[in-house]
CSV table of C-alpha atoms and ligand atoms in Angstrom, one decimal:
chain,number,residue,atom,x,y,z
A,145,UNK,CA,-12.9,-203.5,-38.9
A,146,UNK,CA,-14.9,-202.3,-42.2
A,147,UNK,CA,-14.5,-198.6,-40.9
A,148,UNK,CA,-17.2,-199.3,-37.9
A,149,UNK,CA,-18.9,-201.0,-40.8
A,150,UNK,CA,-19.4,-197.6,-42.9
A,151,UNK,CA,-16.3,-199.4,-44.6
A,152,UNK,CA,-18.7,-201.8,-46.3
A,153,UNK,CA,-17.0,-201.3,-49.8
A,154,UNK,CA,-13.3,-201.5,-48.4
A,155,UNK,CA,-11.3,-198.7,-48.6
A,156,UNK,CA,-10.5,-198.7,-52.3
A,157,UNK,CA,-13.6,-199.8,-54.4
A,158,UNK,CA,-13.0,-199.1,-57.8
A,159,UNK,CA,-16.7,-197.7,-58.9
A,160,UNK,CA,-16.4,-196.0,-55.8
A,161,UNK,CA,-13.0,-194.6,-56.3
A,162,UNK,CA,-14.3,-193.5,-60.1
A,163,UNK,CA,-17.5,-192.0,-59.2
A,164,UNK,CA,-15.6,-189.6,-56.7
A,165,UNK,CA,-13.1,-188.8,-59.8
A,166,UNK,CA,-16.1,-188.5,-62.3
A,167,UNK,CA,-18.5,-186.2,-59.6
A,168,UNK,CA,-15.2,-184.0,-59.0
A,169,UNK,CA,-14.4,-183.1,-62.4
A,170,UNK,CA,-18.0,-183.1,-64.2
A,171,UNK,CA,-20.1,-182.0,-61.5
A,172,UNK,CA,-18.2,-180.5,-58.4
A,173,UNK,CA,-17.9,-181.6,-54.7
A,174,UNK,CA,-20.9,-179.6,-52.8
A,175,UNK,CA,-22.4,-177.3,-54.8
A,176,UNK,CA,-24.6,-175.2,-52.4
A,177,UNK,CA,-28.0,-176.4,-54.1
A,178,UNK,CA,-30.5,-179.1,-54.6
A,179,UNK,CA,-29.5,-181.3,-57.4
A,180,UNK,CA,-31.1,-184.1,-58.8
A,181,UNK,CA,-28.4,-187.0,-57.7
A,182,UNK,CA,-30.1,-185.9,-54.3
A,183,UNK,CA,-33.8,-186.9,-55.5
A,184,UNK,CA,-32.2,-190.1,-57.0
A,185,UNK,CA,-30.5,-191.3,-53.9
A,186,UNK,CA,-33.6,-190.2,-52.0
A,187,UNK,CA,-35.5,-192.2,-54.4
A,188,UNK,CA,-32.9,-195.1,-53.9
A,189,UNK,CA,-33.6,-195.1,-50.3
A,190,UNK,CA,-37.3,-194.9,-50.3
A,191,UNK,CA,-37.2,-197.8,-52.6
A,192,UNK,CA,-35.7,-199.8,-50.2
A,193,UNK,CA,-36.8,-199.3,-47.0
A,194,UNK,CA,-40.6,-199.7,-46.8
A,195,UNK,CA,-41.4,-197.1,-44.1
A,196,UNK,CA,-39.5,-194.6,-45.7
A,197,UNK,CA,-41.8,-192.4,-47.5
A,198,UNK,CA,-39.4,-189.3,-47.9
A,199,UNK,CA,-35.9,-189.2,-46.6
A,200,UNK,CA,-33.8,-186.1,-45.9
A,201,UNK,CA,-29.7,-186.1,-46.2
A,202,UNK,CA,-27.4,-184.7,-43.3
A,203,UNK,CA,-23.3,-185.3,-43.1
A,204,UNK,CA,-23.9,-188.1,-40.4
A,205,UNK,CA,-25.7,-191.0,-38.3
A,206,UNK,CA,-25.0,-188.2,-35.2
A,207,UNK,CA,-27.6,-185.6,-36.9
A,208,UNK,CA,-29.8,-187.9,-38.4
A,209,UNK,CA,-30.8,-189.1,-35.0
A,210,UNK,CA,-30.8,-185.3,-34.1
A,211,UNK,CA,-33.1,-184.2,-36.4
A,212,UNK,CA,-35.5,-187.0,-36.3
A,213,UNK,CA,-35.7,-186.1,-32.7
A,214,UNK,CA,-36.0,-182.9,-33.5
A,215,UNK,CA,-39.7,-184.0,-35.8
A,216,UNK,CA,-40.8,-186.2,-32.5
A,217,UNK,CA,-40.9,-183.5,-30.3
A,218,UNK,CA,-42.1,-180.7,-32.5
A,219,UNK,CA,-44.6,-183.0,-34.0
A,220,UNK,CA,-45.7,-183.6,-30.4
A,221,UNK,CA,-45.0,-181.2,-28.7
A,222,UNK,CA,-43.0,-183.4,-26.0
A,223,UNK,CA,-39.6,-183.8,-25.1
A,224,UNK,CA,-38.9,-186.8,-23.0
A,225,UNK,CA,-37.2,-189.4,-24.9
A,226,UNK,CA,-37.0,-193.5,-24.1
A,227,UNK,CA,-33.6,-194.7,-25.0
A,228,UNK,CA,-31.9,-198.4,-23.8
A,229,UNK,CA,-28.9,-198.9,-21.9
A,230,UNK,CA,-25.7,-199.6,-24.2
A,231,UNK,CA,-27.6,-197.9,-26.5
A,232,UNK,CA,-25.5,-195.8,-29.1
A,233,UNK,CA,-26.9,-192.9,-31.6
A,234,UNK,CA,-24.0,-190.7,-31.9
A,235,UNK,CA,-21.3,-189.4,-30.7
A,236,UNK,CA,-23.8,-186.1,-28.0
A,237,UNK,CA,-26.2,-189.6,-28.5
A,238,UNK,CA,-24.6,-192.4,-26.1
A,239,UNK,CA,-25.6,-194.4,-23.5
A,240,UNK,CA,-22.8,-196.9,-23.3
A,241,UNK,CA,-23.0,-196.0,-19.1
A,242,UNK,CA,-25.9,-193.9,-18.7
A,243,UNK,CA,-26.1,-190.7,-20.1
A,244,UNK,CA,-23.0,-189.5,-21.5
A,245,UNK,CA,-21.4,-186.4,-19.9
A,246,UNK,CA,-21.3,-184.6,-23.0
A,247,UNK,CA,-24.7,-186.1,-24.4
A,248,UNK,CA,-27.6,-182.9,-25.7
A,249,UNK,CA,-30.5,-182.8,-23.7
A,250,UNK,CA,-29.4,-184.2,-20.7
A,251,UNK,CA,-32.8,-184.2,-18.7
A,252,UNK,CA,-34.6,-185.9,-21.4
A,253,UNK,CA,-33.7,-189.1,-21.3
A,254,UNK,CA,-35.4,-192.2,-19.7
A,255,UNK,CA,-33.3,-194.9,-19.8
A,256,UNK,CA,-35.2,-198.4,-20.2
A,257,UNK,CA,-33.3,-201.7,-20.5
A,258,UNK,CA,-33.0,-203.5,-23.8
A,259,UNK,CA,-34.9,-206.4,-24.4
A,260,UNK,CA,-37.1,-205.9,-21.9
A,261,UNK,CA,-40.8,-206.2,-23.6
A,262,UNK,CA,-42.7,-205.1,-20.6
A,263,UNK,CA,-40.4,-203.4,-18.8
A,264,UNK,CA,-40.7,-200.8,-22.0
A,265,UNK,CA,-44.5,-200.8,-22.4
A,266,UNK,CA,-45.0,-200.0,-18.6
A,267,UNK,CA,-42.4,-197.3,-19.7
A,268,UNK,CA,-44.0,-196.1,-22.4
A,269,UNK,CA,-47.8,-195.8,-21.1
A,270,UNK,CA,-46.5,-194.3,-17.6
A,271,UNK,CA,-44.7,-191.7,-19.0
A,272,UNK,CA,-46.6,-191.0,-22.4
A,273,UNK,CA,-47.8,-187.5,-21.0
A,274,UNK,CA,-44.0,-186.2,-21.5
A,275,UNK,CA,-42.9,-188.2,-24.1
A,276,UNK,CA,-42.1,-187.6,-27.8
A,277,UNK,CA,-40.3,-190.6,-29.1
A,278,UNK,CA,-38.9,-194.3,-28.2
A,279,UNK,CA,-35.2,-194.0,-30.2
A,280,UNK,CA,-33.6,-198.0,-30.6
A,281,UNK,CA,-31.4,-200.1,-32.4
A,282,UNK,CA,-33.0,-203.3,-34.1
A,283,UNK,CA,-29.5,-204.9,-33.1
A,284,UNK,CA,-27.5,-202.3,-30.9
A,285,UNK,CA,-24.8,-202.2,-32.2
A,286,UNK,CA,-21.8,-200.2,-30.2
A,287,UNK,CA,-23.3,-201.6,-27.4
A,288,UNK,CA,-22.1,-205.3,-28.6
A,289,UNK,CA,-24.0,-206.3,-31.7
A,290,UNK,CA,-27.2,-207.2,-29.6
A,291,UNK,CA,-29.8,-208.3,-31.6
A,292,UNK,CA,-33.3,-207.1,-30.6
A,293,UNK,CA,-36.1,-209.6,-29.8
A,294,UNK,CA,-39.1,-209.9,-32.4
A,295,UNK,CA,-41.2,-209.6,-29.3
A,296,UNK,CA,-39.2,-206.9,-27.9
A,297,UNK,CA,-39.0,-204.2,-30.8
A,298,UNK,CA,-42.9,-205.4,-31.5
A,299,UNK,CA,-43.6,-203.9,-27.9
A,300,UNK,CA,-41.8,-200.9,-28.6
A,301,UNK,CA,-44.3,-200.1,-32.0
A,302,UNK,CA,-47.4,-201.0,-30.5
A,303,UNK,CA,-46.9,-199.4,-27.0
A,304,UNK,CA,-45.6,-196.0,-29.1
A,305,UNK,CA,-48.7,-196.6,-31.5
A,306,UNK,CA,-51.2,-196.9,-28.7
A,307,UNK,CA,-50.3,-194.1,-26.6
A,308,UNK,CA,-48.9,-191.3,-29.5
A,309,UNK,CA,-45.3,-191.5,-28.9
A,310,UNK,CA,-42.8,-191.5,-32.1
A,311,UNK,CA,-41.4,-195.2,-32.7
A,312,UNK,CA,-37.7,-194.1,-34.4
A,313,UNK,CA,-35.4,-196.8,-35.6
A,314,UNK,CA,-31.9,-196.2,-35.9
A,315,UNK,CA,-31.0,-198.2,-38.6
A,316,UNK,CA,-27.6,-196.5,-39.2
A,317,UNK,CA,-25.5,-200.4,-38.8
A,318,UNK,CA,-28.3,-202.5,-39.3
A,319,UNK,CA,-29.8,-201.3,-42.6
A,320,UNK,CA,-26.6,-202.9,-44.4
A,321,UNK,CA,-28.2,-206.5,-42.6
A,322,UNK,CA,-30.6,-207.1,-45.2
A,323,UNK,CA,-32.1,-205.2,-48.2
A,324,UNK,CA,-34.9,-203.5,-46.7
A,325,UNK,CA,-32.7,-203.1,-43.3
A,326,UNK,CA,-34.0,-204.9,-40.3
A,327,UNK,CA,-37.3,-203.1,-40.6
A,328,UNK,CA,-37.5,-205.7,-43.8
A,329,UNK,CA,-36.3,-208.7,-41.8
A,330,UNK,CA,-38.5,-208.0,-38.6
A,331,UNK,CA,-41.3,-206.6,-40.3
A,332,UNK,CA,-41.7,-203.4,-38.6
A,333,UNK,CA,-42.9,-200.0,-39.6
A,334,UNK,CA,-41.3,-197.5,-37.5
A,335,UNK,CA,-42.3,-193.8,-37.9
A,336,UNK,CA,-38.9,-192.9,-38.5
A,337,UNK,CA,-36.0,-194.4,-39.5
A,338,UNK,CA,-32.1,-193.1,-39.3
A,339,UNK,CA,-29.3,-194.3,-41.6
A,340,UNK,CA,-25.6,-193.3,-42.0
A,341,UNK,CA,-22.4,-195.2,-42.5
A,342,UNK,CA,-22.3,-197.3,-45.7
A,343,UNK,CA,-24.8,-195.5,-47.4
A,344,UNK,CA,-22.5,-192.2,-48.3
A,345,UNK,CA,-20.2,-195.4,-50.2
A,346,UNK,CA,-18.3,-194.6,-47.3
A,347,UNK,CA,-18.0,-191.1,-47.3
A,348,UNK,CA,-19.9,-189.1,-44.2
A,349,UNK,CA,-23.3,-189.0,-44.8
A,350,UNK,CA,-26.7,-189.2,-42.8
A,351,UNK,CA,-30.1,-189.5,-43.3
A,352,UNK,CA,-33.4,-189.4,-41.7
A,353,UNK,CA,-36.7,-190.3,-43.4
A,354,UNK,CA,-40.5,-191.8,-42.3
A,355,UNK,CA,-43.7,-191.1,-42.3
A,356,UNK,CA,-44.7,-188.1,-45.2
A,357,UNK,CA,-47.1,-186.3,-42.8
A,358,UNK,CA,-43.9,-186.4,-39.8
A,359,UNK,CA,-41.6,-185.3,-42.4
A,360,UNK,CA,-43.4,-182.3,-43.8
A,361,UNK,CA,-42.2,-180.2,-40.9
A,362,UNK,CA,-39.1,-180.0,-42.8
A,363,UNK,CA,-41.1,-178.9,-46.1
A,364,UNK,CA,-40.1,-175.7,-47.2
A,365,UNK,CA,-43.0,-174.9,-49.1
A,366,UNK,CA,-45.5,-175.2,-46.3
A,367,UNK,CA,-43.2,-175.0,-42.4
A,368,UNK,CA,-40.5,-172.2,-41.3
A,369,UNK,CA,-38.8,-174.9,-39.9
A,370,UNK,CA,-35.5,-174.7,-41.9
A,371,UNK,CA,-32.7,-178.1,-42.3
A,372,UNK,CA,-30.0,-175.7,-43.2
A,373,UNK,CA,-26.7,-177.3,-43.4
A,374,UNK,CA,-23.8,-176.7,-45.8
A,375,UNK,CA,-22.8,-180.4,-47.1
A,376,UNK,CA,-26.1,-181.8,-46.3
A,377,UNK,CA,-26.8,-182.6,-50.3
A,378,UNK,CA,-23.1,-182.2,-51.3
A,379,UNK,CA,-22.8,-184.1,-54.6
A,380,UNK,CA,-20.1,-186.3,-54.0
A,381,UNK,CA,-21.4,-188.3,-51.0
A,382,UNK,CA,-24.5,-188.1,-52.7
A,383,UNK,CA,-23.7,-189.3,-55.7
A,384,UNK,CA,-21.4,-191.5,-54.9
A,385,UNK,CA,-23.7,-193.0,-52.3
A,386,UNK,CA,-26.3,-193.6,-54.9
A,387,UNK,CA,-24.1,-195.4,-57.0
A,388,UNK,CA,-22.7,-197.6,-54.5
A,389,UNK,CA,-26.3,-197.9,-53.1
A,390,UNK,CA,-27.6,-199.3,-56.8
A,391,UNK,CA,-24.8,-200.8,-58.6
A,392,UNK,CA,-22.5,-202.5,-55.9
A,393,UNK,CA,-24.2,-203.3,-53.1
A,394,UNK,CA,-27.8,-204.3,-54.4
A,395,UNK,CA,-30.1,-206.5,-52.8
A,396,UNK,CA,-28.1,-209.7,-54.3
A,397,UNK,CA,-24.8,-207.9,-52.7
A,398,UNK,CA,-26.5,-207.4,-49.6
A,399,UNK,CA,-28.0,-211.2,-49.2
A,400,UNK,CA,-25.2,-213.0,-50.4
A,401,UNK,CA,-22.3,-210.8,-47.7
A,402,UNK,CA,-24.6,-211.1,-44.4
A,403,UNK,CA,-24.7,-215.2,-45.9
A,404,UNK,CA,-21.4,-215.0,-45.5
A,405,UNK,CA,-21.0,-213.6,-42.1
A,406,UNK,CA,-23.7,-215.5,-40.4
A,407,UNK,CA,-21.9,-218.7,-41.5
A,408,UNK,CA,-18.6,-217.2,-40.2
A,409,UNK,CA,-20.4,-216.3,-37.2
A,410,UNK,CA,-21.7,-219.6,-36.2
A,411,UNK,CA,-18.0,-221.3,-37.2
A,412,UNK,CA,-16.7,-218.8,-34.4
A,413,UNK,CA,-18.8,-219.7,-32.0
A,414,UNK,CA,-18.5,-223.7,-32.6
A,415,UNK,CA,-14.4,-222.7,-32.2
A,416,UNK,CA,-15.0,-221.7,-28.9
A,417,UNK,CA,-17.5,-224.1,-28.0
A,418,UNK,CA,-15.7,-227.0,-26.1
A,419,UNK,CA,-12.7,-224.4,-25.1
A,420,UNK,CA,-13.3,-223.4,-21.2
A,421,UNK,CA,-13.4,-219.4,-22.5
A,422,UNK,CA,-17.0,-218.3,-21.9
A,423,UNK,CA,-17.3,-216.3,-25.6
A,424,UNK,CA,-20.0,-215.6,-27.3
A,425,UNK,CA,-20.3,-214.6,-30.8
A,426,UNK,CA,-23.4,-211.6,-30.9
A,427,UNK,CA,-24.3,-210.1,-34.4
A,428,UNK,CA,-26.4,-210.4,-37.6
A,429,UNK,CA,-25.3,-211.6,-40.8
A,430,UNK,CA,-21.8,-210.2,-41.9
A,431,UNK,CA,-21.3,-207.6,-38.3
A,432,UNK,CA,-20.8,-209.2,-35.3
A,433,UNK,CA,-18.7,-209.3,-31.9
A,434,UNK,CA,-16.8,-211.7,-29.9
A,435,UNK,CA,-17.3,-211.1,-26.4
A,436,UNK,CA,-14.8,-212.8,-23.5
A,437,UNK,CA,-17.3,-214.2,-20.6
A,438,UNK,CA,-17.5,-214.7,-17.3
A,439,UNK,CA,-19.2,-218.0,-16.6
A,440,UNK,CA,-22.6,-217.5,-15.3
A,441,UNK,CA,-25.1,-219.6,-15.3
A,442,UNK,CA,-27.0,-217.4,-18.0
A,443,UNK,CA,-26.4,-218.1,-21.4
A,444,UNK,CA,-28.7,-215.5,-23.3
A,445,UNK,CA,-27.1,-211.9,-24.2
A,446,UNK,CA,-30.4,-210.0,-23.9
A,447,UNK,CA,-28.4,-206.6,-22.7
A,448,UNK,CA,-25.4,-205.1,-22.0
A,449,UNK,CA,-25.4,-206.0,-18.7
A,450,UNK,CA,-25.0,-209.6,-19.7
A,451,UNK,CA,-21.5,-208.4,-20.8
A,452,UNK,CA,-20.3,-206.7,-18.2
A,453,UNK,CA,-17.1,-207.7,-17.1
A,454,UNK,CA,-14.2,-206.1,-14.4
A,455,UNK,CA,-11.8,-203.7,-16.4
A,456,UNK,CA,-9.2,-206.3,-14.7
A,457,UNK,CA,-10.6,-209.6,-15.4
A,458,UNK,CA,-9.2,-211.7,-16.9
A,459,UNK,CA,-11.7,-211.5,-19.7
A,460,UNK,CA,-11.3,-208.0,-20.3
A,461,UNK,CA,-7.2,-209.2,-20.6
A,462,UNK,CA,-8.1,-212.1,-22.9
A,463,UNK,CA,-10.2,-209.8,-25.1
A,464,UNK,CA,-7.3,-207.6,-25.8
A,465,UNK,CA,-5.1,-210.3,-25.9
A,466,UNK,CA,-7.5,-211.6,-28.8
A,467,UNK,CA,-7.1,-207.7,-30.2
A,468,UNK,CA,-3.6,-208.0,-30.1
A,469,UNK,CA,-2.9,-211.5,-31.2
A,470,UNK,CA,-5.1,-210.8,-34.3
A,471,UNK,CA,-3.5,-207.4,-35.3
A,472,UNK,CA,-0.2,-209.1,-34.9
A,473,UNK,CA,-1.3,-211.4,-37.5
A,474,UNK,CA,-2.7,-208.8,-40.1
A,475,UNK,CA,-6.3,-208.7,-39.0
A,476,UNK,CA,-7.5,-205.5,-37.8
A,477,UNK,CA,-11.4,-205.8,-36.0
A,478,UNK,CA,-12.4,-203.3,-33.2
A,479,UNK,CA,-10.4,-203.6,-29.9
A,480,UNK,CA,-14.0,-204.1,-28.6
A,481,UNK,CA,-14.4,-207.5,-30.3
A,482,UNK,CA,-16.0,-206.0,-33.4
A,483,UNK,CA,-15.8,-207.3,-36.5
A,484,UNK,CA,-17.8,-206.4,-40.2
A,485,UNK,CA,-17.2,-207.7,-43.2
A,486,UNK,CA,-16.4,-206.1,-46.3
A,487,UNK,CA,-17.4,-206.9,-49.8
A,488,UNK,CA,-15.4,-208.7,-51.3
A,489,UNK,CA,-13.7,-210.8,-48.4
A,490,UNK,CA,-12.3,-214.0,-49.6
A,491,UNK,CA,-12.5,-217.9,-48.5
A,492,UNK,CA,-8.9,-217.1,-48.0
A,493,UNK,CA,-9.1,-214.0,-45.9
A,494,UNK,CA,-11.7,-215.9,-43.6
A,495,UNK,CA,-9.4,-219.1,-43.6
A,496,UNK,CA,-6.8,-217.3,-42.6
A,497,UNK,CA,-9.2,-215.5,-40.0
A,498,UNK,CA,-10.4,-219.2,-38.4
A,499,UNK,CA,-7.0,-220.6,-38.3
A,500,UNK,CA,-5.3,-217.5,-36.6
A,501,UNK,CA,-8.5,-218.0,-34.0
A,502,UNK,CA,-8.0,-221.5,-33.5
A,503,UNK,CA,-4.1,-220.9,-32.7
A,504,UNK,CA,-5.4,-218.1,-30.5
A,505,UNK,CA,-7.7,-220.9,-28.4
A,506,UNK,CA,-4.6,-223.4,-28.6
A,507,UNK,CA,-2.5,-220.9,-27.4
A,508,UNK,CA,-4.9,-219.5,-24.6
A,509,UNK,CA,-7.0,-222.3,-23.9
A,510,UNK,CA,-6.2,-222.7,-19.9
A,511,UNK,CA,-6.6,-219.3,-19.5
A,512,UNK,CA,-10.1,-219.3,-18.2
A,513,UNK,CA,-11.4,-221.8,-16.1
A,514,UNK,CA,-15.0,-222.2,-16.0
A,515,UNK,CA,-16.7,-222.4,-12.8
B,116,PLP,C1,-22.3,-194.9,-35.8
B,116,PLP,C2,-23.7,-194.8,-35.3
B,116,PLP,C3,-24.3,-193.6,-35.2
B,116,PLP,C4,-23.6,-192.3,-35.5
B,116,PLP,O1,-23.2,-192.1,-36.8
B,116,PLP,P1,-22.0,-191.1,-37.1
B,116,PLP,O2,-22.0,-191.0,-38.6
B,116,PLP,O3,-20.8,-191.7,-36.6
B,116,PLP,O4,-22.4,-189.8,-36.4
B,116,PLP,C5,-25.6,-193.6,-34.8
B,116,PLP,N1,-26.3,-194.7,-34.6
B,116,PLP,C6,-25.7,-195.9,-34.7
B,116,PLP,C7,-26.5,-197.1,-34.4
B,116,PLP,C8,-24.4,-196.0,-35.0
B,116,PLP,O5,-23.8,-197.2,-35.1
């Protein structure tokens, strides 16, 4: 389970576990003031991820997608806002089935499907007149690890570009992917970028960062536009997250896990492969998600709506079969079918992961019969 893959560390890392003890006694947990550990991690950050020129901190990946909202429209002075279907920024930011009752600005959205190059550009430049931002994932990842097409996320820039509507990336999962996040791995240079999860060292942090000129609303010195916020720079998620950020998982760190997980990936998916379960096995590098199928006669999973299956199908059953058969055998991944790797995992824990599976397909292998 990883923690939802904020969990990156595991649960007990010992440079995490000391800088926590060393901030608390030498330096204090939130100390109601900018510090410098807060220009280092920012520093960290901008280092890393090429579009971000200057980052601000919040307490989660729910607020950073908040407030970099909050710079699209005031920066343009619009408030409609493109997001996908399955789509997941937060928990007042979901679109798992449309607009989520208890979602902010509920006549803002425009829902546009994921994947869909020029269903999104028509979007865009239609609409442009009331819109402020396109917000996406470069792999969606509540939604069911969904990697986004090249094409598709390159539609998305230049149709935002063209027309002067915010591109904002929310790399909050997929910035652990690679060094420089999936904005590194795609090549794209979105105005703004979110993060969250592992880069607190898994404590609750957030961030949003981009483009200096976007960011300067937030600039003290020259806007009355105020980021107030009591833990937003509190030093131990700060400080811890820098340390974790540059000592433990570094680019090596970063390269060498996702290795790990895209192998471990395509050995899933070859385990299913010649069972009559329709499963595929979604994801990027070390987060991924086995989904139970229906058999139709697409194979691609472009959108959610390729996953959609009855709440009494037998494929919803046989995913949490899988849930429970796994748990039951000392593997905990998210009853969804989600599963992120840790540092540190062993050939061991991933043998023992494979063979559990294939008993699960011996055990369960009439189950679905494919059509
Ligand atoms: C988890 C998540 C968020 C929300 O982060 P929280 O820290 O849980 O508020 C936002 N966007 C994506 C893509 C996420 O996976």
């Amino acid at each position: 389970m990883g923690d939802m893959t904020a969990g990156l560390y595991g649960h007990s890392h010992p440079v995490i576990a000391e800088t926590i003890m060393s901030t608390v006694t030498e330096i204090g947990m939130s100390i109601g003031a900018t510090t410098t550990a807060e220009a280092r991690l920012a520093e960290a950050l901008c280092d890393r991820f090429a579009s971000i020129e200057q980052v601000r901190f919040c307490n989660s990946g729910t607020e950073a997608n908040l407030y970099a909202l909050s710079v699209a429209r005031h920066v343009t002075g619009r408030s409609k806002v493109i997001v996908f279907e399955g789509a997941y920024h937060g928990g007042l930011l979901s679109f798992a089935h449309g607009v989520a009752p208890n979602n902010v600005d509920k006549d803002d959205w425009i829902i546009a499907q994921y994947n869909d190059p020029d269903g999104v550009k028509r979007l865009i430049s239609d609409k442009k007149d009331f819109l402020a931002a396109v917000i996406v994932e470069g792999m969606q990842g509540a939604g069911g690890c969904i990697p986004g097409t090249l094409e598709f996320l390159y539609a998305i820039q230049t149709a935002a570009k063209e027309n002067g509507v915010l591109f904002i990336l929310d790399e909050v999962i997929t910035s652990r992917l690679a060094p420089g996040g999936i904005q590194w791995s795609l090549g794209l240079s979105p105005d703004l970028t979110t993060l969250g999860k592992w880069i607190g060292g898994g404590l609750a942090i957030g961030a949003f960062g981009g483009r200096r000129d976007l960011m300067a609303i937030y600039d003290p010195r020259t806007s009355n536009i105020h980021h107030s916020g009591t833990f937003n720079n509190n030093s131990l998620a700060i400080n811890v997250g820098h340390k974790a950020i540059t000592t433990v998982y570094t680019a090596e760190a970063c390269i060498a896990l996702n290795e790990l997980g895209e192998e471990l990936r395509s050995e899933l998916q070859e385990l299913f492969s010649g069972t009559k379960m329709v499963v595929h096995v979604t994801g990027i590098g070390a987060v991924m998600n086995v989904h139970f199928l229906p058999a139709r006669p697409q194979t691609k999973i472009g959108s959610i709506r390729d996953l959609s299956i009855e709440s009494d199908s037998v494929e919803a059953a046989l995913r949490d079969l899988f849930w429970f058969y796994l748990l039951e055998r000392g593997i905990w991944i998210a009853r969804r079918g989600m599963i992120s790797l840790i540092l540190g995992t062993t050939e061991l824990e991933i043998a023992h992961l494979k063979a559990v599976i294939i008993d699960f397909i011996d055990e369960y292998r009439g189950l679905l019969v494919a059509m």
